[in-house]
């Protein structure tokens, strides 16, 4: 059974940093691209960042480019998102999501972790 | 950037009725990369349809997807009580890599 478990969310002041993690199990982690998708309160999902299976390719939404860094450790089946220079508008539930092969689709999602940026 | 516009914003129907949800793209979308998700309060989105018309694993056959180019449709043939939720379409493009529609809320009439 595929499981994705996020952690690391919390309350941080504007300009601060958070590091999110996602522990994956139930599939061959290194074979799949992964993404972070966020959802602000009452809004639709917004894709944030993606990383290829071997970690060699990383991609970012313009809204987070230069501030967020995605990474993965295939030996530990872990996906991470380092978030720096946080803004109030980064407040959201952050989900890690597994990409369905040969499809621009996310077939499994974690339960999400809430990051709140507020003074 | 491809913008996805979903309509209606809210759809009020009764169990047993047919639901038709629309997703219109600002430019042509590769059908292989168009998906639909269902989201209930406090839960993550759940994949329903990928490749515009293929049902994901475990999705009942009352859910179907169709369309091509800029116009896509999610149809629920006979609404069950558990189908009342928010539905999002999503596409995979170049920049940004993925975009979502703003959602259609399907509520009980």
Short mmCIF file of N, CA and C in Angstrom, two decimals, chain A residues 35 39 43-45 47 50 59 95 99-100 104-107 109-110, chain B residues 32-33 35 37 39 43-45 47 50 88 90 92 96-98 100:
data_model
loop_
_atom_site.label_atom_id
_atom_site.label_comp_id
_atom_site.label_asym_id
_atom_site.label_seq_id
_atom_site.Cartn_x
_atom_site.Cartn_y
_atom_site.Cartn_z
N UNK A 35 6.22 15.51 -6.36
CA UNK A 35 5.93 16.94 -6.32
C UNK A 35 5.45 17.37 -4.94
N UNK A 39 -2.15 24.10 -0.83
CA UNK A 39 -3.53 24.56 -0.92
C UNK A 39 -3.78 25.56 0.21
N UNK A 43 -8.96 27.72 -0.96
CA UNK A 43 -8.53 27.86 -2.36
C UNK A 43 -8.30 26.50 -3.00
N UNK A 44 -8.07 26.50 -4.31
CA UNK A 44 -7.74 25.28 -5.02
C UNK A 44 -6.27 24.93 -4.86
N UNK A 45 -5.89 23.72 -5.28
CA UNK A 45 -4.49 23.32 -5.18
C UNK A 45 -3.61 24.15 -6.11
N UNK A 47 0.39 23.81 -7.67
CA UNK A 47 1.65 23.08 -7.74
C UNK A 47 2.80 23.98 -7.34
N UNK A 50 8.62 20.14 -8.30
CA UNK A 50 8.72 18.74 -8.69
C UNK A 50 10.18 18.34 -8.78
N UNK A 59 12.12 21.41 -10.57
CA UNK A 59 11.25 22.38 -11.22
C UNK A 59 10.48 23.13 -10.14
N UNK A 95 1.10 19.35 0.47
CA UNK A 95 0.98 17.93 0.20
C UNK A 95 2.17 17.46 -0.62
N UNK A 99 3.86 11.10 -8.76
CA UNK A 99 3.44 11.23 -10.16
C UNK A 99 3.14 9.86 -10.75
N UNK A 100 2.02 9.76 -11.44
CA UNK A 100 1.68 8.54 -12.16
C UNK A 100 2.54 8.48 -13.41
N UNK A 104 0.77 13.17 -16.71
CA UNK A 104 0.97 14.39 -15.92
C UNK A 104 -0.03 14.48 -14.81
N UNK A 105 -0.03 13.46 -13.96
CA UNK A 105 -1.08 13.29 -12.97
C UNK A 105 -0.48 12.81 -11.66
N UNK A 106 -1.15 13.11 -10.56
CA UNK A 106 -0.71 12.68 -9.25
C UNK A 106 -1.66 11.60 -8.73
N UNK A 107 -1.15 10.37 -8.60
CA UNK A 107 -2.05 9.28 -8.24
C UNK A 107 -2.12 9.02 -6.75
N UNK A 109 -1.45 11.02 -2.81
CA UNK A 109 -1.17 12.24 -2.06
C UNK A 109 -1.03 11.89 -0.59
N UNK A 110 -0.21 12.65 0.11
CA UNK A 110 -0.16 12.52 1.55
C UNK A 110 -1.34 13.23 2.19
N UNK B 32 -3.61 13.58 -23.00
CA UNK B 32 -2.92 12.61 -22.14
C UNK B 32 -2.61 13.19 -20.77
N UNK B 33 -2.65 14.50 -20.68
CA UNK B 33 -2.22 15.20 -19.47
C UNK B 33 -3.33 16.00 -18.82
N UNK B 35 -6.45 15.72 -16.07
CA UNK B 35 -6.94 14.88 -14.99
C UNK B 35 -8.06 15.57 -14.21
N UNK B 37 -9.88 15.47 -10.17
CA UNK B 37 -9.73 15.04 -8.79
C UNK B 37 -11.01 15.38 -8.02
N UNK B 39 -12.21 16.22 -4.00
CA UNK B 39 -11.70 16.56 -2.68
C UNK B 39 -12.85 16.78 -1.71
N UNK B 43 -9.56 16.48 3.57
CA UNK B 43 -8.85 15.39 2.90
C UNK B 43 -8.02 15.92 1.74
N UNK B 44 -7.05 15.12 1.33
CA UNK B 44 -6.27 15.44 0.14
C UNK B 44 -7.11 15.16 -1.10
N UNK B 45 -6.77 15.80 -2.21
CA UNK B 45 -7.44 15.44 -3.46
C UNK B 45 -7.23 13.97 -3.80
N UNK B 47 -7.40 11.22 -7.01
CA UNK B 47 -7.43 11.12 -8.47
C UNK B 47 -8.63 10.29 -8.93
N UNK B 50 -7.58 10.23 -15.35
CA UNK B 50 -6.35 10.71 -15.95
C UNK B 50 -6.42 10.46 -17.46
N UNK B 88 -11.78 19.18 -9.08
CA UNK B 88 -10.79 20.01 -9.75
C UNK B 88 -10.30 19.31 -11.02
N UNK B 90 -7.02 19.37 -13.79
CA UNK B 90 -5.59 19.69 -13.70
C UNK B 90 -4.93 19.30 -15.01
N UNK B 92 -1.01 19.13 -17.24
CA UNK B 92 0.45 19.10 -17.18
C UNK B 92 0.96 19.82 -18.42
N UNK B 96 3.74 27.05 -15.86
CA UNK B 96 4.24 26.09 -14.86
C UNK B 96 3.98 24.65 -15.28
N UNK B 97 4.65 23.75 -14.57
CA UNK B 97 4.57 22.35 -14.95
C UNK B 97 3.16 21.78 -14.82
N UNK B 98 2.44 22.22 -13.82
CA UNK B 98 1.09 21.73 -13.58
C UNK B 98 0.20 22.91 -13.17
N UNK B 100 -4.06 23.84 -11.96
CA UNK B 100 -5.36 23.34 -11.53
C UNK B 100 -6.44 24.36 -11.87
#
